[in-house]
Every structure is written in structure tokens, then in C-alpha cells.
Coordinates of C-alpha atoms and ligand atoms in Angstrom, one line a residue:
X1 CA -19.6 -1.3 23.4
X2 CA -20.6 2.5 23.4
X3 CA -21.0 4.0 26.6
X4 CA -24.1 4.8 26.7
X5 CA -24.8 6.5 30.2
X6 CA -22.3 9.2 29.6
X7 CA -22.3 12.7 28.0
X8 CA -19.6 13.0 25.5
X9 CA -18.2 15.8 24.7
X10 CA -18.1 15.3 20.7
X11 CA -20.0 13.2 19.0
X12 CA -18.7 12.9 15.4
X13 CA -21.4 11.5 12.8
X14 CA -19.3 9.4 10.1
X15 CA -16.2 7.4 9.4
X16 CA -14.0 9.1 6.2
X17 CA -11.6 11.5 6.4
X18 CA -13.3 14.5 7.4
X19 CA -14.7 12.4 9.9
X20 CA -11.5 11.3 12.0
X21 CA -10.1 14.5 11.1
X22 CA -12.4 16.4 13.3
X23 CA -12.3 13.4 15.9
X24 CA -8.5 13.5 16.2
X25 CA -8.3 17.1 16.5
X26 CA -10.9 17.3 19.7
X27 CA -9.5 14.4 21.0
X28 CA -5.8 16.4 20.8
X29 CA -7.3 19.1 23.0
X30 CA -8.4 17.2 25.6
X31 CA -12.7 16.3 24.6
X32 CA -14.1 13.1 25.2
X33 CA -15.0 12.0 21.6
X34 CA -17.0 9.4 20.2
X35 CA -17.2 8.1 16.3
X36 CA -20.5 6.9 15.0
X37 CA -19.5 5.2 11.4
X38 CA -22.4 4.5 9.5
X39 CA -20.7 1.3 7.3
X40 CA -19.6 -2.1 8.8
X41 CA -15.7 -1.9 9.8
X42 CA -14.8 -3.1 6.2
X43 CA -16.4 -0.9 4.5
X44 CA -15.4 2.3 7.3
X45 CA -14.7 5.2 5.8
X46 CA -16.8 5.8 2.6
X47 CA -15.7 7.6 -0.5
X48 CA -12.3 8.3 1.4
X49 CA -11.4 5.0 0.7
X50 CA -11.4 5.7 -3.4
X51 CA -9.3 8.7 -3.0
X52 CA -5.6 9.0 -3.7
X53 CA -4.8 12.9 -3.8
X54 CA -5.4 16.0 -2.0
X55 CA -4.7 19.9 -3.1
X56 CA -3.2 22.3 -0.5
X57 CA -1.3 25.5 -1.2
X58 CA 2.7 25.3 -0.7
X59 CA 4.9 28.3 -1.4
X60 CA 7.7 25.8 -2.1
X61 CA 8.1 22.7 -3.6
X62 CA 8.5 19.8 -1.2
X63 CA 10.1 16.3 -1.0
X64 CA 6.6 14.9 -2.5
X65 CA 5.7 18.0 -4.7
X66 CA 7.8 19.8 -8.0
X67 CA 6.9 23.2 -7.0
X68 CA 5.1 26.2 -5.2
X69 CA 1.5 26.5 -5.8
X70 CA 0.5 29.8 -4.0
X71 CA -2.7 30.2 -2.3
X72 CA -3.9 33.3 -5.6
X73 CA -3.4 30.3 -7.6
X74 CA -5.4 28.3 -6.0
X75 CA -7.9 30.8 -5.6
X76 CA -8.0 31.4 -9.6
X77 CA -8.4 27.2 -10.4
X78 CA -11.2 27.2 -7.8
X79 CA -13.3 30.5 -9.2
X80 CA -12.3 29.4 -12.8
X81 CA -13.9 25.8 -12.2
X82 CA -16.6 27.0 -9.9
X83 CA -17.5 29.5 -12.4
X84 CA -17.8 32.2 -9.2
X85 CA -20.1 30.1 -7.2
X86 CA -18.3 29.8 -4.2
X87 CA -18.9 31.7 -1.1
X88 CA -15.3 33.3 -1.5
X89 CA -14.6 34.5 2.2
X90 CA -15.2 30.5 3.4
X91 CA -13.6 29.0 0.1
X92 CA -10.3 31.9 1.0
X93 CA -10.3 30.6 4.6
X94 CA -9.9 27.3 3.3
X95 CA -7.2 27.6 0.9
X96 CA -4.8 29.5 4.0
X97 CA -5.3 26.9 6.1
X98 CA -5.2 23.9 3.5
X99 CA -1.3 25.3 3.6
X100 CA -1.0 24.1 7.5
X101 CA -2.7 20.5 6.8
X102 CA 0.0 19.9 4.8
X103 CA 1.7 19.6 7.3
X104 CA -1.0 18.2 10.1
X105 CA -2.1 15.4 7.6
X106 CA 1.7 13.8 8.1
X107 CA 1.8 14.2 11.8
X108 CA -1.5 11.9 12.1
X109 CA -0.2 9.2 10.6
X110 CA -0.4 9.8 6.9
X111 CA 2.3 9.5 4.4
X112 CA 2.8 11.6 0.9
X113 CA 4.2 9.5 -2.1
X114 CA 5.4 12.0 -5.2
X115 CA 2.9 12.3 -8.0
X116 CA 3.3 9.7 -10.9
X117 CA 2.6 9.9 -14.1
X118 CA -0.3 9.7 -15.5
X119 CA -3.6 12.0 -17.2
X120 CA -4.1 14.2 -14.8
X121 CA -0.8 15.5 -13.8
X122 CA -0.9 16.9 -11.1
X123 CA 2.6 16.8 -9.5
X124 CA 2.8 20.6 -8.4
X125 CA -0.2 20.9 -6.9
X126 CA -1.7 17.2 -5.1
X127 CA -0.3 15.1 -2.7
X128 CA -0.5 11.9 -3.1
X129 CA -1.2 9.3 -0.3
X130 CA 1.4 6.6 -0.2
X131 CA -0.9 3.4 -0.6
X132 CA -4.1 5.5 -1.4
X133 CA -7.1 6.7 0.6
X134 CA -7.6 3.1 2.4
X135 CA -4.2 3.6 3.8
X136 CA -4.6 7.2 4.7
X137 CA -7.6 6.3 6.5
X138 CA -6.1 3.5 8.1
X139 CA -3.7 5.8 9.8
X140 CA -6.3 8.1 11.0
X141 CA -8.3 5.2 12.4
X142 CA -4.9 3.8 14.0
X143 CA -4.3 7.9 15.8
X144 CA -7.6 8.4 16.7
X145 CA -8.0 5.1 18.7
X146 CA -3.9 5.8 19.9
X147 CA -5.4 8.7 21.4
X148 CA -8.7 7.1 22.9
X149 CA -11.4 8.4 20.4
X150 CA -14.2 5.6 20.3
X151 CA -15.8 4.1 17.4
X152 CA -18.8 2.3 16.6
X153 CA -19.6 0.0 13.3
X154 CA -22.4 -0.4 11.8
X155 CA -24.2 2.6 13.8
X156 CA -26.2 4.9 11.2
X157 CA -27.5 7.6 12.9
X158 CA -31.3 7.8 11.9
X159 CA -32.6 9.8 14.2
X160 CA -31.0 13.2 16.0
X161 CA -33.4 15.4 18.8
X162 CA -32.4 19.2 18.1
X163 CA -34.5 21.8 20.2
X164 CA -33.9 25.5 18.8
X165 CA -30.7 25.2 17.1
X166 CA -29.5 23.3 20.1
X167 CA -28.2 19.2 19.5
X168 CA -29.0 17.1 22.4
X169 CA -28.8 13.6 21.0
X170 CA -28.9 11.1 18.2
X171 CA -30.1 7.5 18.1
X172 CA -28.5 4.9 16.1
X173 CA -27.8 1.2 14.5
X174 CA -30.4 -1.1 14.2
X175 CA -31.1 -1.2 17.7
X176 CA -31.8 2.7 18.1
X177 CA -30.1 3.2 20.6
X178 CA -29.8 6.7 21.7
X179 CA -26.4 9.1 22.9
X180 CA -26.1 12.4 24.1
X181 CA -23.3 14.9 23.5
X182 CA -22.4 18.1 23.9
X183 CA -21.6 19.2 20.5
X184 CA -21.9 17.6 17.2
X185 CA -20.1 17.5 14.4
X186 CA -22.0 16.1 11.1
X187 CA -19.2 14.5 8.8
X188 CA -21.7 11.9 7.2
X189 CA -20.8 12.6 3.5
X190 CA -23.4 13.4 0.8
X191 CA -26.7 12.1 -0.4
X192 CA -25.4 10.4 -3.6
X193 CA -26.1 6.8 -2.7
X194 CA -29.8 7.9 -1.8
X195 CA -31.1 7.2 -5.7
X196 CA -34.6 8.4 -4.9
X197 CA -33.9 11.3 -3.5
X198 CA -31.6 11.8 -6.3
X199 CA -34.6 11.5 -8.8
X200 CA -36.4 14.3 -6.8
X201 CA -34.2 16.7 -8.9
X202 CA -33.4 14.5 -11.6
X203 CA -36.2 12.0 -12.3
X204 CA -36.2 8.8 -14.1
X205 CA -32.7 9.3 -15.5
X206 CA -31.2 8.8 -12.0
X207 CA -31.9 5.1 -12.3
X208 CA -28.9 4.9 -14.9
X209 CA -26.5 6.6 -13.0
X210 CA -23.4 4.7 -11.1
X211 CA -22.7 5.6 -8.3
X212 CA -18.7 5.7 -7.9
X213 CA -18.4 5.4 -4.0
X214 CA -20.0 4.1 -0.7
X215 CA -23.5 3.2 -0.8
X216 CA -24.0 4.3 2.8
X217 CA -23.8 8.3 2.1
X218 CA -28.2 7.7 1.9
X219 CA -27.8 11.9 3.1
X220 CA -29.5 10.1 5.9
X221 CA -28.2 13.3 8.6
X222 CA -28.0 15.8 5.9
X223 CA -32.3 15.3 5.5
X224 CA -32.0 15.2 9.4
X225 CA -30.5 18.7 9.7
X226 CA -32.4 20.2 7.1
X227 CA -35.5 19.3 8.6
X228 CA -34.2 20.5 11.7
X229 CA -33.6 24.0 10.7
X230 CA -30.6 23.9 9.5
X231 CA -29.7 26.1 6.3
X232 CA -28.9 24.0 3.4
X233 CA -26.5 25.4 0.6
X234 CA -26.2 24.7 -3.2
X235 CA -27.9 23.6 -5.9
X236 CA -29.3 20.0 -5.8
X237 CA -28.8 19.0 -9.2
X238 CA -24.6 20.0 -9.3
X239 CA -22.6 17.4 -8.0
X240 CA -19.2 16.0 -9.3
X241 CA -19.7 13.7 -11.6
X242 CA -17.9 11.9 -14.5
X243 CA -18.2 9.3 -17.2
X244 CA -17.4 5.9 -15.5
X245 CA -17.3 2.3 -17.6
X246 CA -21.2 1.5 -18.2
X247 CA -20.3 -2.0 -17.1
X248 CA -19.3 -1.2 -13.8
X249 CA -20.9 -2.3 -10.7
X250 CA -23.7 0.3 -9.0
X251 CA -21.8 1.0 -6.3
X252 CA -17.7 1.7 -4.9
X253 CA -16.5 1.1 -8.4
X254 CA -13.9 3.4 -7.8
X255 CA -11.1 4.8 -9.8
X256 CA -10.8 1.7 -11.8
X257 CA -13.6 2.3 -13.9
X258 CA -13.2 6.1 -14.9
X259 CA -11.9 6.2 -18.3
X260 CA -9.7 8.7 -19.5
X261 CA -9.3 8.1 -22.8
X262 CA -11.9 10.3 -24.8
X263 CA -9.5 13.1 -25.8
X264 CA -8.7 10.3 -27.8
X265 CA -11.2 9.4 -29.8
X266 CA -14.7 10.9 -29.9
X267 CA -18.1 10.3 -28.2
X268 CA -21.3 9.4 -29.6
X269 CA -24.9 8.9 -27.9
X270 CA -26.8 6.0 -28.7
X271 CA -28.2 7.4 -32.1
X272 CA -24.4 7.5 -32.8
X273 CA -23.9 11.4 -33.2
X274 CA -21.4 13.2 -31.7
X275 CA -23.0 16.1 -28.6
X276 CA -19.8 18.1 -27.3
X277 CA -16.0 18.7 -28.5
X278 CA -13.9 16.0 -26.4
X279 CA -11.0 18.3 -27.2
X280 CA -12.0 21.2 -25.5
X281 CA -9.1 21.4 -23.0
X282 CA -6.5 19.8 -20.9
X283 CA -8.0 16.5 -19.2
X284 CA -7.5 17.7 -15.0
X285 CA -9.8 20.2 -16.6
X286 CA -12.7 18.9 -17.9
X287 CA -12.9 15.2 -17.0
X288 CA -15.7 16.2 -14.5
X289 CA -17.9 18.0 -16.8
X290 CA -18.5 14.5 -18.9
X291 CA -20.8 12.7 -16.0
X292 CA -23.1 15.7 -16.5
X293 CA -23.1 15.5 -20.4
X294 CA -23.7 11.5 -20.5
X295 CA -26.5 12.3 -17.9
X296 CA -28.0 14.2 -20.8
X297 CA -28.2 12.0 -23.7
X298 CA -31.0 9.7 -24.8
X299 CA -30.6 6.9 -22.1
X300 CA -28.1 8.1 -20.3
X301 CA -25.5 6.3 -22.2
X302 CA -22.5 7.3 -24.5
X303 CA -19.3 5.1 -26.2
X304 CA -15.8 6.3 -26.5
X305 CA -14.6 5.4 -30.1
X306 CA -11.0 5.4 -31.1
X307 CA -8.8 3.0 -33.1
X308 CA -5.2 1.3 -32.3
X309 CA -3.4 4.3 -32.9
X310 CA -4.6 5.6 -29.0
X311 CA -4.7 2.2 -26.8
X312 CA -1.8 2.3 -25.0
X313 CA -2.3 6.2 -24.6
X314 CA -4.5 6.1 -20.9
X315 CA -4.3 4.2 -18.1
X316 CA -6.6 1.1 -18.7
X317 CA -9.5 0.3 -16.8
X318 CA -11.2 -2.8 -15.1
X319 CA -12.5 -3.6 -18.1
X320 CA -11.2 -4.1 -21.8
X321 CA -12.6 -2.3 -24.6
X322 CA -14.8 -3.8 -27.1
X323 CA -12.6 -4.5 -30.3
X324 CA -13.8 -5.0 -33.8
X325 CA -12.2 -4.7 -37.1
X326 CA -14.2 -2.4 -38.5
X327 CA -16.5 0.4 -37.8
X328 CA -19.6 -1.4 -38.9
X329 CA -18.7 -4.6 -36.9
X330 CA -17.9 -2.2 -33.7
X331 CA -21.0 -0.8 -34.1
X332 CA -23.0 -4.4 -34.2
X333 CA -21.2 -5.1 -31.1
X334 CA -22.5 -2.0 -29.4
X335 CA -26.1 -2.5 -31.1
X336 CA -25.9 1.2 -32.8
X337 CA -26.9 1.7 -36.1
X338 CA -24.1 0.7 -38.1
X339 CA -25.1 3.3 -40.7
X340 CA -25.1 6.3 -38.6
X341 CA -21.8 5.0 -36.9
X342 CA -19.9 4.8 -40.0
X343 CA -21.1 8.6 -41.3
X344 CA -20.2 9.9 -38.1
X345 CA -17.0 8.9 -37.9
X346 CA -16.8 9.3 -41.6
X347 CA -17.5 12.5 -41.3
X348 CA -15.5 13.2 -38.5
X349 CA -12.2 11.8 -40.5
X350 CA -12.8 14.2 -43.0
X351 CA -12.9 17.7 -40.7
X352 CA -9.6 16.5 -39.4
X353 CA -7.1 19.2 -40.1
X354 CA -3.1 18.1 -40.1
X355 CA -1.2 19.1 -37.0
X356 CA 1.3 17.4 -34.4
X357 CA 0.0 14.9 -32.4
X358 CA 0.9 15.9 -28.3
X359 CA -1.7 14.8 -26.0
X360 CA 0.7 16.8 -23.2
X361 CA -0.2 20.2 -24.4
X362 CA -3.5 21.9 -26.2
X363 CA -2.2 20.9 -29.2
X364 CA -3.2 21.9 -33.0
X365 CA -4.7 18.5 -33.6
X366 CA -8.2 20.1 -34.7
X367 CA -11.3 19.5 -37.0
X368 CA -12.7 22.0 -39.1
X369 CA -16.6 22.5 -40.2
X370 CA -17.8 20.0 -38.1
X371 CA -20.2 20.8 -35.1
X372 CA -19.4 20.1 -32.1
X373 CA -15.6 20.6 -33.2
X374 CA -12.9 18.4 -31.8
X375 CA -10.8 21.4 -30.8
X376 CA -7.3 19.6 -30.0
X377 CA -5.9 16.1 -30.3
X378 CA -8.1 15.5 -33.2
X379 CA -6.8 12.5 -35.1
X380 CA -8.3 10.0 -37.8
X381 CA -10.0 6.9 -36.3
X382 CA -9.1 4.8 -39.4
X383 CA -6.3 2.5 -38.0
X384 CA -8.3 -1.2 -37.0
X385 CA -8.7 -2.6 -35.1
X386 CA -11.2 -0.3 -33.9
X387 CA -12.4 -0.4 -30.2
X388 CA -15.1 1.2 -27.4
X389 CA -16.2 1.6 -23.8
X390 CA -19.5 2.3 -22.9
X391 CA -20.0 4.7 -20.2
X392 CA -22.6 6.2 -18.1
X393 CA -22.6 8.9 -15.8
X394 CA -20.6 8.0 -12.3
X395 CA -21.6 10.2 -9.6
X396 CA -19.1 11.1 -7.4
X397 CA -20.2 13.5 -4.8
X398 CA -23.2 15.5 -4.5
X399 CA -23.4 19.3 -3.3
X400 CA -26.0 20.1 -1.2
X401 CA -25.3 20.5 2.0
X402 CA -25.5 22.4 5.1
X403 CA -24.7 26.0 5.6
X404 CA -21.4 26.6 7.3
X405 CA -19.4 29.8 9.3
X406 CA -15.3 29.5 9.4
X407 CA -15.7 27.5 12.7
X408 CA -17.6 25.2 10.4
X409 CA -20.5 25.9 12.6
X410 CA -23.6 25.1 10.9
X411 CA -26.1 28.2 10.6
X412 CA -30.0 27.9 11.0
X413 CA -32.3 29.1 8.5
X414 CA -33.0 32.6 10.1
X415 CA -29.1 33.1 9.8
X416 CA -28.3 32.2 13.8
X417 CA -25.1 29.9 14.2
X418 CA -26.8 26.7 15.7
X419 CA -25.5 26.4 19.5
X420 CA -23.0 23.3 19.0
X421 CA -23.0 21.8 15.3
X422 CA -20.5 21.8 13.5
X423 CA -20.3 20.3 9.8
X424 CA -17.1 19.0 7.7
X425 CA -16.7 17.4 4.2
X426 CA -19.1 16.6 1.6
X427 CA -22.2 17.6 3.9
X428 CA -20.8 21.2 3.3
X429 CA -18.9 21.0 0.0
X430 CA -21.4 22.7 -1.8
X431 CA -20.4 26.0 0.4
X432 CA -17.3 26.2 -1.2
X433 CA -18.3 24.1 -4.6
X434 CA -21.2 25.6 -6.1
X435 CA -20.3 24.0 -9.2
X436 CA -17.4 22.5 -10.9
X437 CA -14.4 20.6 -9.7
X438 CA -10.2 20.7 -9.2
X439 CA -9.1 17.7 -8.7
X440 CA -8.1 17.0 -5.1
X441 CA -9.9 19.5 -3.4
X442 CA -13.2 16.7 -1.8
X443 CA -10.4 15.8 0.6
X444 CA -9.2 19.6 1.3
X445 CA -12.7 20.4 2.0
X446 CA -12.7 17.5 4.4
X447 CA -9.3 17.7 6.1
X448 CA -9.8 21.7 6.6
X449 CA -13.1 21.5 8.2
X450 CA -13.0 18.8 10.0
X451 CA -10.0 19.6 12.2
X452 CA -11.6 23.2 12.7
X453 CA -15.1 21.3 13.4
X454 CA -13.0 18.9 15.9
X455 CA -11.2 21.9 17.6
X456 CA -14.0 23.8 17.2
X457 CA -16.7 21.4 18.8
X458 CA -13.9 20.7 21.8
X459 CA -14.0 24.2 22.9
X460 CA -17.7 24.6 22.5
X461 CA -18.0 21.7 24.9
X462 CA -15.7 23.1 27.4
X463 CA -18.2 25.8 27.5
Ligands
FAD501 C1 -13.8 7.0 -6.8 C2 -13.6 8.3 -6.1 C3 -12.3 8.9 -6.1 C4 -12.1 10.1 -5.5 N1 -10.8 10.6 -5.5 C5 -10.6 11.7 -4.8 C6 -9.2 12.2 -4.7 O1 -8.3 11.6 -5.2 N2 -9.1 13.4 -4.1 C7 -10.1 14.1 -3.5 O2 -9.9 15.2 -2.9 N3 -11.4 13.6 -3.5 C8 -11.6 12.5 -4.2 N4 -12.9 11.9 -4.1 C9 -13.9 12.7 -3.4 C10 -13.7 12.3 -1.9 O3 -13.8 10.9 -1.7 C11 -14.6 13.0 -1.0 O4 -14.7 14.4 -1.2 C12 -14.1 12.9 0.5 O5 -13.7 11.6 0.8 C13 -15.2 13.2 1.4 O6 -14.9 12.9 2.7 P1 -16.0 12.8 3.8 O7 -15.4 12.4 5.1 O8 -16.8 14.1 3.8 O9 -17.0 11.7 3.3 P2 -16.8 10.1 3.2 O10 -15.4 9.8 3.1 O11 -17.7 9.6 2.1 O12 -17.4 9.6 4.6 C14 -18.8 9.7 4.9 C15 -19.0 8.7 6.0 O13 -20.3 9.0 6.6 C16 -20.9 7.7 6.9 N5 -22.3 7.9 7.0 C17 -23.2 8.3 6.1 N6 -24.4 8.5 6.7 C18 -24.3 8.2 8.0 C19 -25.2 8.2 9.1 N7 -26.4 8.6 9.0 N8 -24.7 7.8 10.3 C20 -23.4 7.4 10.5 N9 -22.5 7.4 9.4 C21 -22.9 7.8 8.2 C22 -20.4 6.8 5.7 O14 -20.5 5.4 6.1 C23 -19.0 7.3 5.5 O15 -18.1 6.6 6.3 C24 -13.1 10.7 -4.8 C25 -14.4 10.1 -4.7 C26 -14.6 8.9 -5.3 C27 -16.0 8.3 -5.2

């Protein structure tokens, strides 16, 4: 039971990573802390629990990671993919001190496996959880209650009393019951799961998209703070999103049903023409861009064709492709106009230039006088059977959020820092993500600014 007569020094709104992260480090200095988790105990720890990587500078290689990946180069991936909209001082801060919770993320708990194989290869640069984010967050859960932080289930925080910039308390659960704190530190994820609100900016197209993690990130506080004064940051609209199995469930699908394989084969809409080159560029580097280009098509749904020549080329996902033994049949199955099916890929087999096949570099496997182009690993599907997924856009993580300083101090609209907010994680990715993705950097975000929120929010309390 929450003690509700007291004044706690930090009250920490949500249960993932950058959640205990900020919980452990204002316990570690000495603040009474207390964990409000939206989810039931099960489901603690929202999209945390899908993740399996993080990305933090190193200037040598490591027991877990093949080399050093300096903190210019991580710099350059992060304006490259953000296209320059990043607030660069904040998104700088971050990268120096990502190199420290390389080292803070083991002493909690948390153990670092080397990279495996696989499509996005990213041994140099992630670290990998050993036993994925459910076990990474089970060691945070088991060090923050070692060192006396308490947590609540099933406590959704739905309403929070802010006078001038200034938190005084929240009320939560089913029960509304109400807490007061001295600081606050807003680590509730974004407003993905909220579909409505997601058709504000999108409209009726948002009722086909999946949603890849926790349905309890409704953006419940991030509304909250908004309307409270708080700044928001980034566009509504950009958010991390990629093409996930159409089959999968609405919610928590996880990494099971992201498909990988489409640099193998090509796309088509459901009037069965090709829309963008699925060869453009290495996989880490533009598998997030393809939520956003599904989102766009007539329905909001695509297929990934290929033949037998590419299955055993990805890592296979919950569900099997749909097989036939010719183009025609394949397209019955997938109720496209066999017609147009067959001409597309017929005319995709004929732009198909010779070159050597190496799906491990931009190779010179391209089409020619074809639009889009199939820039690199751009190989005849002519080998049957022939087989497809269906996929719709899986939204990962939405980037709105609230307006953050390097305490992760949440500003106010006219530009004040509030008294004692803080914010870490997704409710202020979109300070540092304008746009764009690396993979691996959700949890940098989170780890980063949460244990500067945490220490942060500790000393503010003190004071
Ligand atoms: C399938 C998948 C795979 C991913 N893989 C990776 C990866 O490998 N590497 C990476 O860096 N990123 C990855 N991400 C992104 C990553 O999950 C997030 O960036 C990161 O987990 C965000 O952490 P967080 O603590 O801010 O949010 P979350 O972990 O989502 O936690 C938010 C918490 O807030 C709670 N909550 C929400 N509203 C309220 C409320 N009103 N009151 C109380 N509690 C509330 C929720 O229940 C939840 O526990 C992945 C995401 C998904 C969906």
C-alpha cells in the first residue's frame, strides 16, 4: 500500500526504463522515491519490455562491443537520420554522457550479451541486453526495490494539480487517490497507444495502424503537462515507425512481427504497383522510414513479394509467408488483381541489371528504367514458389513531447524552467528526435535522462 500521508521526495510517473532509471538514481542519493506504473505488474514496464539494444559512445571496443564508436560519430548518424532536427546542444549532452551509462547500466543490475548476427548489425555500436528488455527491466525493478524505492501497479496517473510551473500532486488508479511530492519526474512514455488522439493529426488512416508496444502509453501525463503549461516539442505527425506483419495483433506485437525482408523482394500497394526503391540503402538505415511509406498507400496496406531464392535470407517472423506457385495464384491469395501483379513484377524482372548478389554491402544488384528504381540487391523474382507478407504500418514511438533543459527539467511555455519537473524518455524524445531514427537510441534517450531527471529531482527536493 502507497503511503499516502507522506510527502515524497520524488514521485516518478511510469514503469520502463527511463522510469527506474531516474527512480534508482534519486534513491542512490539519498530522496524518498515513489514509482507510479501505469500497467498491471505483468505488463510493468511498457515498450521497454520489446527492446533488446541500446547505443552509447565507447572510445574502445569492449568485452560485449567490436570497436570504438566515438561520440563525432555518433553525432554524424544522429544529424544524418534526424535530417538536422535535433536541438544539437541537448542531443550533444546526451551522446557524452550515454559514454558513462555504459557503464551505470551494468552496475544496476543489467547485463550486456555481444551482438549476434543478424540484419541490422550493429555490433560496434549497441549493446545488447543479455535476455532482452524484460530482463533488463527486471534488474532495475529488482535494484530499485534493493534500495527501497516503492512501486505501485495498476496506478495511472489521470490527474496532476500544477499551480505556476510548480507540481504539487497527482491522483491515481481507479480509486483516484491523490499523492503529493516534491518534485516530479514524468517518465510515462508517448501517446502512441492513444488512437484517437493519433487521428487528430492523421485522421481515418490511424485506425489501420498497429501499434508495436504497450497499450498503456494513452499520453495520458503528456496531455496533462501540456495543458498545464508546459512547452511541448516536435512535430505530431513524426514518430518511429515501421512496416510490421499486417496480421499481427493491435497491440505489444513486438519484434516478432517486423519483417526485414523487403530488400529482398519488392513492395507493392494494394493496386499492386510498386511506390519507393526497397534498395535504397543499408537495412539499420532505412527500416524506419517504411511505417511512414505503408501509412501512405491506399488503405494503409502493402505486400512484400519475393520468390525461394530470398527465404532463408531474414530472420523469420511470427508468422509464415503466404506461398503460391505462381505470381497469378500469389496474387489470388492476397486478393490483388492478378493482372496488375504479374506486369509489375514482369516488368520489374525485366529492368534487372546483372551484378553480384551481397546483401552485406550496397551492392550493384540494380534495375534500370524502371521508376521507383530498386537501387541494390535487385534480383529476378522468377524462382516459385513464390511467397508474401502483408504489412501495415507498426508504430513504435511517437515524438511529441515536453520541452526539456540538460537537467531534463521541463520548461513552461514562456521559456521559465518549471520549479520541480523533470521529464525522461519518450515524453521528451522528440527534443532530441525531430525526425528519423538510429537504431538503439529510444533507450539512450531514456537511460540518459532519466538518471539526470532522478539526480536531478533528488537535489531539487533537498532544496
Ligand atoms: C517492439 C519494440 C522494439 C524496440 N526496440 C528497441 C531497442 O532495441 N532499442 C531501443 O533503444 N529502443 C527500442 N524501442 C523503443 C523503446 O522501447 C523506447 O524508446 C523506450 O523503451 C522508452 O522508454 P520509456 O521508459 O520512456 O517508455 P516505456 O518503456 O514505454 O514506459 C512508459 C511507462 O509509462 C507508463 N504510463 C503511461 N502513462 C502513464 C500514466 N498516466 N500513469 C502512470 N504510468 C503511465 C506505461 O505503463 C509504461 O510503463 C523499441 C520499441 C518497441 C515497441
Amino acid at each position: 500500500m502507497v503511503d499516502l500521508s507522506r510527502d515524497w521526495d520524488v514521485l516518478v510517473v511510469g514503469g520502463g526504463n527511463a522510469a527506474l532509471c531516474a527512480a534508482i538514481s534519486a534513491r542512490r542519493v539519498g530522496a524518498s522515491v515513489l514509482v507510479l506504473e501505469g500497467a498491471p505488474k505483468f505488463y510493468r514496464g511498457g515498450n521497454t519490455r520489446h527492446t533488446r539494444n541500446m547505443r552509447c559512445a565507447h572510445d574502445s571496443a569492449t568485452e560485449t562491443l567490436s570497436g570504438p564508436y566515438s561520440e563525432e560519430e555518433f553525432w554524424d548518424d544522429l544529424l544524418r537520420v534526424t535530417e538536422g532536427h535535433t536541438d544539437e546542444a541537448l542531443a550533444k549532452h546526451m551522446i557524452s554522457q550515454s559514454k558513462e551509462i555504459l557503464d551505470w547500466i551494468p552496475r544496476q543490475g543489467v547485463r550486456f550479451q555481444p551482438s549476434l548476427g543478424g540484419t541490422l548489425s550493429l555490433g560496434r555500436t549497441n549493446s545488447f541486453f543479455l535476455g532482452g528488455g524484460r530482463s533488463m527491466l527486471n534488474q532495475l525493478y529488482l535494484t530499485a526495490e534493493g534500495l527501497g524505492v516503492e512501486i505501485a501497479y495498476d496506478a495511472e496517473v489521470v490527474d496532476l494539480d500544477v499551480q505556476d510551473g510548480m507540481f504539487l500532486s497527482a491522483t491515481f488508479g481507479a480509486e483516484r487517490r491523490s499523492v503529493r511530492a516534491r518534485t516530479l519526474v514524468a517518465a510515462a512514455g508517448g501517446f502512441e497507444a492513444n488512437i484517437e488522439w493519433l487521428k487528430q493529426y492523421w485522421g481515418p488512416p490511424a485506425d489501420n495502424f498497429l501499434i508495436r508496444g504497450t497499450p498503456y502509453n494513452r499520453g495520458t501525463m503528456l496531455k496533462m503537462l501540456i495543458e498545464r503549461g508546459v512547452q511541448q516539442v516536435g512535430d505530431p505527425t513524426q514518430c518511429h515507425a515501421v512496416a510490421i506483419d499486417a496480421r499481427a495483433p493491435k497491440f505489444d506485437g513486438g519484434i516478432i512481427t517486423r519483417l526485414d525482408c523487403l530488400v529482398f523482394g519488392i513492395v507493392v500497394n494494394r493496386d499492386a504497383q510498386r511506390f519507393y526503391d526497397e534498395g535504397e540503402d543499408i537495412w539499420p538505415k532505412r527500416y524506419a522510414i517504411w511505417g511512414r511509406l505503408v501509412a501512405a498507400q491506399p488503405g494503409q496496406i502493402a505486400y512484400i513479394v519475393f520468390d525461394a531464392s530470398s527465404l532463408r535470407l531474414f530472420m523469420p517472423s511470427l508468422y509464415p509467408p503466404i506461398q503460391a506457385p505462381s505470381i497469378r495464384e500469389l496474387a489470388g491469395k492476397l486478393e490483388l488483381d492478378p493482372d496488375a501483379l504479374d506486369a509489375t513484377v514482369n516488368a520489374f524482372n525485366a529492368a534487372v541489371r546483372p551484378g553480384t548478389f551481397n546483401d552485406k554491402i550496397l551492392d550493384d544488384c540494380r534495375t534500370e528504367g524502371i521508376v521507383p528504381p530498386k537501387s541494390h540487391w535487385a534480383r529476378r523474382i522468377e524462382t516459385a514458389p513464390f511467397y508474401a507478407y502483408p504489412v501495415r504500418p507498426g508504430i513504435t514511438f511517437t515524438y511529441l513531447g515536453t520541452r526539456v533543459n540538460k537537467e531534463a527539467r521541463m520548461l513552461m511555455q514562456d521559456g521559465r524552467p518549471a520549479a520541480n519537473m523533470f521529464a525522461a524518455g519518450e515524453i521528451m524524445a522528440g527534443n532530441v528526435l525531430g525526425r528519423g531514427y538510429a537504431a538503439g537510441i529510444g533507450m539512450t534517450i531514456g537511460s540518459v535522462f532519466g538518471r539526470i531527471a532522478g539526480r536531478e529531482a533528488a537535489a531539487n527536493a533537498r532544496n
